[in-house]
Amino acid sequence: MQITRRDFLNGVAISVAAGLVPSALLRAEPALQHKALYYPPALTGLRGSHDGSFENAHALGRGGKHFDISSAKLAGEYDLVVVGAGISGLAAALFYQQLHGADSRILILDNHDDFGGHAKRNEFTVDDKMILAYGGSESLQSPRSIWSERALGVIRDLGVDLDRLEAHFDLDFYPDLGLSRGVYFDRANFGVDKVVSGSPTRKVADDIPPARMNARSYQDFINDFPLPEDERKALIRLHVEQVDYLSGMSVEEKVSWCDRNSYTTFLKDKVGLAESAIRYFQQQTNDFQAVGIDATSVTDARLCGLPGIEGLGLPPMDEEAQAELDDPYIFHFPDGNATLARLLVRRLIPHVAPPGTTMEDVQLAVFDYSKLDQDSAPVRLRLNSTVVQAANIEEAGKALVDVGYVREGTLSRVRARHVVMAGYNMMIPYIVPEMPQEQKDALAQNVKLPLVYTKVVIRNWRAFQKLGVHDVYCPTAPFCEIKLDFPVSMGGYEHPRDPDKPIGLHMIMVPTLPGSGLSARDQARKGRAYLLGTPFDVFERQVREQLQGMLGSAGFDHERDIAEITVNRWAHGYSYFANGLFDDEDEVERIIDQARKPIGNITIANSDSDWNPYVHAAIDQAWRAVGELTGKEA
């Protein structure tokens, strides 16, 4: 059975309102008729970097196209134009409004058909049951340890209470069912399709308490692997014995060696593992680092809690890194950080949503997208609008900025006192060509890391229960991790509790090139090309084949049991962050400072400007950018 709606949905927006999307896209999906006519969260198929969201940007960047915005009629004047409706762009609009007054005229432009950027909301309705899911930005990372007071103040002001958010996460849900983490060995790489349950391996920022993992000993767990006995013994030793694999080196020499060598090199040359045993670790860094172990330094592998490093006698990790590793990963909304985006939009444009003041009352709220962009509102949010140029000008002695954007194939121009660029760093040099070449070069260093968050709704999850797992690591399959969704209930939304009822799966793919020897940036470029060139039916086939191989022995039938598939393709995913194998720490700081310098009345926000892919960084950078415009820097 195929997903019958993919050819027509394929990630495009639905509307019958004139001027919202091209007329070729004015087609209605029956399952959405109970919602507002334009309601992107309920779309399935290919989402994220969906078709229609990137073509004009690619024409400007890769294609070298020039847009003459001076030829476009001036269509509006604003106090602030924000380029990008992600968390950073929305936060910048809020900060500006707070500093300049609620009557400030603000226009937010975004190239996607929905707001939130990577904080993407996915909604499904299966068997009359709503399933909420996150299509991108997942959870709040260590908010009690590493967030600034500024960022904490924003979410508190929006109605987010960390104590209540923590309480909404049912820590005991999967442990009480006797479920554990497991590993899936696929037939193509290990000669057999096999799920091994009872993993004792902790995750980075784990959401399962250590005493509730339903884990086996490493000996019992690894001895179930489909590997030769000598390789199993070597893996057990690596996990349970603290060995100094760099003995004979000084502490300084060890630190230097770990900075300059990959975890693959460490396992091969220092630990002495065989290739098939090394293969077991290949994708363990994919989700956290967005590269495999061959492009992850031993130092960075330590941040992921990988084995064999504790016995080296290295200096302690800094407090922030230790917090990211140890703090529980439980500050999660049912739709991920899309809740923050919705809270920000509700604050900026109140009439778009039912009245409310808390994080709970926004969960089931249906936003009226037709009210995002109204003439009478002080804040307007315009979707499907790709900014192609921002230029400082002077008129009657006033410094202003002209902003040109393409919507429905039409070039439009607006003017603003101030502009905040809150999109991708690598696009800004093309949009703001007047900036110095040194700054363009610095911005280009943030090559965003591609990834795919695929959401699959299955009609029941008895196969997971039979196999005894809720979260499965896949060393060599296309999707490196497959897990039942986080057990969070809030605001009238109830996490599925009955194994005979539908539930959402989260499937992670990071398109890396293991063994290529390429840098993280080059792997990201090639991975991005792969994602943009891959149609939905290929992703669908990969989903079905991997789930069938993993769950088939427990009675799963992909044709019968898969209800919906949404592929959130992020060709430009995580902000690039310093990689110990390829970046010099001091040089990184210089590049960051150079890249985010203001250009006249244009400033730069986004998480890219901090080389930090977390939501709190996006908020902090929004405050800095607005402060640069107003002289009220943090």
PDB file of C-alpha atoms in Angstrom, residues 526-632:
ATOM      1  CA  LYS A 526      27.029  16.381  -0.538  1.00  0.00           C
ATOM      2  CA  GLY A 527      24.383  15.282   1.942  1.00  0.00           C
ATOM      3  CA  ARG A 528      22.314  18.352   1.107  1.00  0.00           C
ATOM      4  CA  ALA A 529      22.508  17.571  -2.602  1.00  0.00           C
ATOM      5  CA  TYR A 530      21.337  14.031  -1.873  1.00  0.00           C
ATOM      6  CA  LEU A 531      18.349  15.219   0.144  1.00  0.00           C
ATOM      7  CA  LEU A 532      17.243  17.803  -2.399  1.00  0.00           C
ATOM      8  CA  GLY A 533      17.564  15.271  -5.215  1.00  0.00           C
ATOM      9  CA  THR A 534      15.634  12.509  -3.457  1.00  0.00           C
ATOM     10  CA  PRO A 535      11.873  12.297  -4.101  1.00  0.00           C
ATOM     11  CA  PHE A 536       9.344  11.306  -1.497  1.00  0.00           C
ATOM     12  CA  ASP A 537       8.809   7.814  -2.888  1.00  0.00           C
ATOM     13  CA  VAL A 538      12.485   6.949  -2.234  1.00  0.00           C
ATOM     14  CA  PHE A 539      12.209   8.093   1.381  1.00  0.00           C
ATOM     15  CA  GLU A 540       8.957   6.162   1.683  1.00  0.00           C
ATOM     16  CA  ARG A 541      10.583   2.991   0.367  1.00  0.00           C
ATOM     17  CA  GLN A 542      13.459   3.369   2.835  1.00  0.00           C
ATOM     18  CA  VAL A 543      10.989   3.840   5.698  1.00  0.00           C
ATOM     19  CA  ARG A 544       8.976   0.783   4.766  1.00  0.00           C
ATOM     20  CA  GLU A 545      11.962  -1.485   4.156  1.00  0.00           C
ATOM     21  CA  GLN A 546      13.701  -0.536   7.399  1.00  0.00           C
ATOM     22  CA  LEU A 547      10.593  -0.850   9.553  1.00  0.00           C
ATOM     23  CA  GLN A 548       9.703  -4.169   7.957  1.00  0.00           C
ATOM     24  CA  GLY A 549      13.215  -5.533   8.491  1.00  0.00           C
ATOM     25  CA  MET A 550      13.302  -4.310  12.074  1.00  0.00           C
ATOM     26  CA  LEU A 551       9.778  -5.238  13.174  1.00  0.00           C
ATOM     27  CA  GLY A 552       8.684  -7.959  10.762  1.00  0.00           C
ATOM     28  CA  SER A 553       9.636 -10.820  13.083  1.00  0.00           C
ATOM     29  CA  ALA A 554       7.213  -9.377  15.666  1.00  0.00           C
ATOM     30  CA  GLY A 555       4.253  -9.391  13.298  1.00  0.00           C
ATOM     31  CA  PHE A 556       4.577  -5.920  11.785  1.00  0.00           C
ATOM     32  CA  ASP A 557       3.271  -5.514   8.236  1.00  0.00           C
ATOM     33  CA  HIS A 558       4.165  -2.163   6.670  1.00  0.00           C
ATOM     34  CA  GLU A 559       1.313  -2.316   4.160  1.00  0.00           C
ATOM     35  CA  ARG A 560      -1.234  -2.827   6.899  1.00  0.00           C
ATOM     36  CA  ASP A 561       0.284  -0.979   9.835  1.00  0.00           C
ATOM     37  CA  ILE A 562       1.634   2.297   8.419  1.00  0.00           C
ATOM     38  CA  ALA A 563      -1.045   4.975   8.375  1.00  0.00           C
ATOM     39  CA  GLU A 564       0.844   8.194   7.563  1.00  0.00           C
ATOM     40  CA  ILE A 565       4.336   9.328   6.610  1.00  0.00           C
ATOM     41  CA  THR A 566       5.728  12.842   6.751  1.00  0.00           C
ATOM     42  CA  VAL A 567       9.343  13.409   5.713  1.00  0.00           C
ATOM     43  CA  ASN A 568      10.718  16.609   7.251  1.00  0.00           C
ATOM     44  CA  ARG A 569      13.659  17.154   4.950  1.00  0.00           C
ATOM     45  CA  TRP A 570      16.106  19.727   6.294  1.00  0.00           C
ATOM     46  CA  ALA A 571      18.679  20.233   3.573  1.00  0.00           C
ATOM     47  CA  HIS A 572      19.939  23.087   5.741  1.00  0.00           C
ATOM     48  CA  GLY A 573      19.504  21.609   9.211  1.00  0.00           C
ATOM     49  CA  TYR A 574      21.618  22.170  12.297  1.00  0.00           C
ATOM     50  CA  SER A 575      23.710  25.285  12.457  1.00  0.00           C
ATOM     51  CA  TYR A 576      27.318  24.344  11.855  1.00  0.00           C
ATOM     52  CA  PHE A 577      29.258  24.130  15.111  1.00  0.00           C
ATOM     53  CA  ALA A 578      32.962  23.790  15.707  1.00  0.00           C
ATOM     54  CA  ASN A 579      34.287  20.348  14.804  1.00  0.00           C
ATOM     55  CA  GLY A 580      37.556  19.504  16.519  1.00  0.00           C
ATOM     56  CA  LEU A 581      38.941  17.680  13.476  1.00  0.00           C
ATOM     57  CA  PHE A 582      38.512  20.563  11.071  1.00  0.00           C
ATOM     58  CA  ASP A 583      38.313  23.820  13.044  1.00  0.00           C
ATOM     59  CA  ASP A 584      40.665  25.857  15.193  1.00  0.00           C
ATOM     60  CA  GLU A 585      38.885  27.127  18.320  1.00  0.00           C
ATOM     61  CA  ASP A 586      40.484  30.583  18.287  1.00  0.00           C
ATOM     62  CA  GLU A 587      39.820  30.980  14.579  1.00  0.00           C
ATOM     63  CA  VAL A 588      36.196  29.971  15.086  1.00  0.00           C
ATOM     64  CA  GLU A 589      35.642  32.839  17.537  1.00  0.00           C
ATOM     65  CA  ARG A 590      37.140  35.301  15.050  1.00  0.00           C
ATOM     66  CA  ILE A 591      34.919  33.971  12.265  1.00  0.00           C
ATOM     67  CA  ILE A 592      31.787  34.217  14.436  1.00  0.00           C
ATOM     68  CA  ASP A 593      32.552  37.812  15.432  1.00  0.00           C
ATOM     69  CA  GLN A 594      33.321  38.818  11.857  1.00  0.00           C
ATOM     70  CA  ALA A 595      30.255  37.118  10.400  1.00  0.00           C
ATOM     71  CA  ARG A 596      27.621  38.787  12.588  1.00  0.00           C
ATOM     72  CA  LYS A 597      28.752  42.391  12.357  1.00  0.00           C
ATOM     73  CA  PRO A 598      25.960  44.842  11.506  1.00  0.00           C
ATOM     74  CA  ILE A 599      25.839  46.251   7.977  1.00  0.00           C
ATOM     75  CA  GLY A 600      24.346  49.718   8.290  1.00  0.00           C
ATOM     76  CA  ASN A 601      20.806  49.228   9.574  1.00  0.00           C
ATOM     77  CA  ILE A 602      20.914  45.498   8.928  1.00  0.00           C
ATOM     78  CA  THR A 603      21.814  43.119  11.750  1.00  0.00           C
ATOM     79  CA  ILE A 604      22.133  39.336  11.912  1.00  0.00           C
ATOM     80  CA  ALA A 605      20.343  37.010  14.321  1.00  0.00           C
ATOM     81  CA  ASN A 606      19.715  33.203  14.080  1.00  0.00           C
ATOM     82  CA  SER A 607      21.478  30.323  15.800  1.00  0.00           C
ATOM     83  CA  ASP A 608      24.009  30.310  12.954  1.00  0.00           C
ATOM     84  CA  SER A 609      25.418  33.569  14.262  1.00  0.00           C
ATOM     85  CA  ASP A 610      26.503  31.742  17.416  1.00  0.00           C
ATOM     86  CA  TRP A 611      27.460  28.463  15.680  1.00  0.00           C
ATOM     87  CA  ASN A 612      25.060  26.831  18.110  1.00  0.00           C
ATOM     88  CA  PRO A 613      22.016  24.807  16.973  1.00  0.00           C
ATOM     89  CA  TYR A 614      19.973  25.183  20.165  1.00  0.00           C
ATOM     90  CA  VAL A 615      16.820  27.245  20.630  1.00  0.00           C
ATOM     91  CA  HIS A 616      18.245  29.252  23.524  1.00  0.00           C
ATOM     92  CA  ALA A 617      21.078  30.411  21.249  1.00  0.00           C
ATOM     93  CA  ALA A 618      18.511  31.545  18.677  1.00  0.00           C
ATOM     94  CA  ILE A 619      16.799  33.675  21.342  1.00  0.00           C
ATOM     95  CA  ASP A 620      20.056  35.112  22.677  1.00  0.00           C
ATOM     96  CA  GLN A 621      21.205  36.077  19.202  1.00  0.00           C
ATOM     97  CA  ALA A 622      17.877  37.769  18.502  1.00  0.00           C
ATOM     98  CA  TRP A 623      18.415  39.951  21.589  1.00  0.00           C
ATOM     99  CA  ARG A 624      21.940  40.827  20.500  1.00  0.00           C
ATOM    100  CA  ALA A 625      20.811  41.703  16.965  1.00  0.00           C
ATOM    101  CA  VAL A 626      17.966  43.936  18.119  1.00  0.00           C
ATOM    102  CA  GLY A 627      20.276  45.539  20.666  1.00  0.00           C
ATOM    103  CA  GLU A 628      22.706  46.447  17.896  1.00  0.00           C
ATOM    104  CA  LEU A 629      19.910  48.266  16.083  1.00  0.00           C
ATOM    105  CA  THR A 630      18.654  50.136  19.107  1.00  0.00           C
ATOM    106  CA  GLY A 631      21.823  50.704  21.120  1.00  0.00           C
ATOM    107  CA  LYS A 632      20.450  48.523  23.930  1.00  0.00           C
TER     108      LYS A 632
END
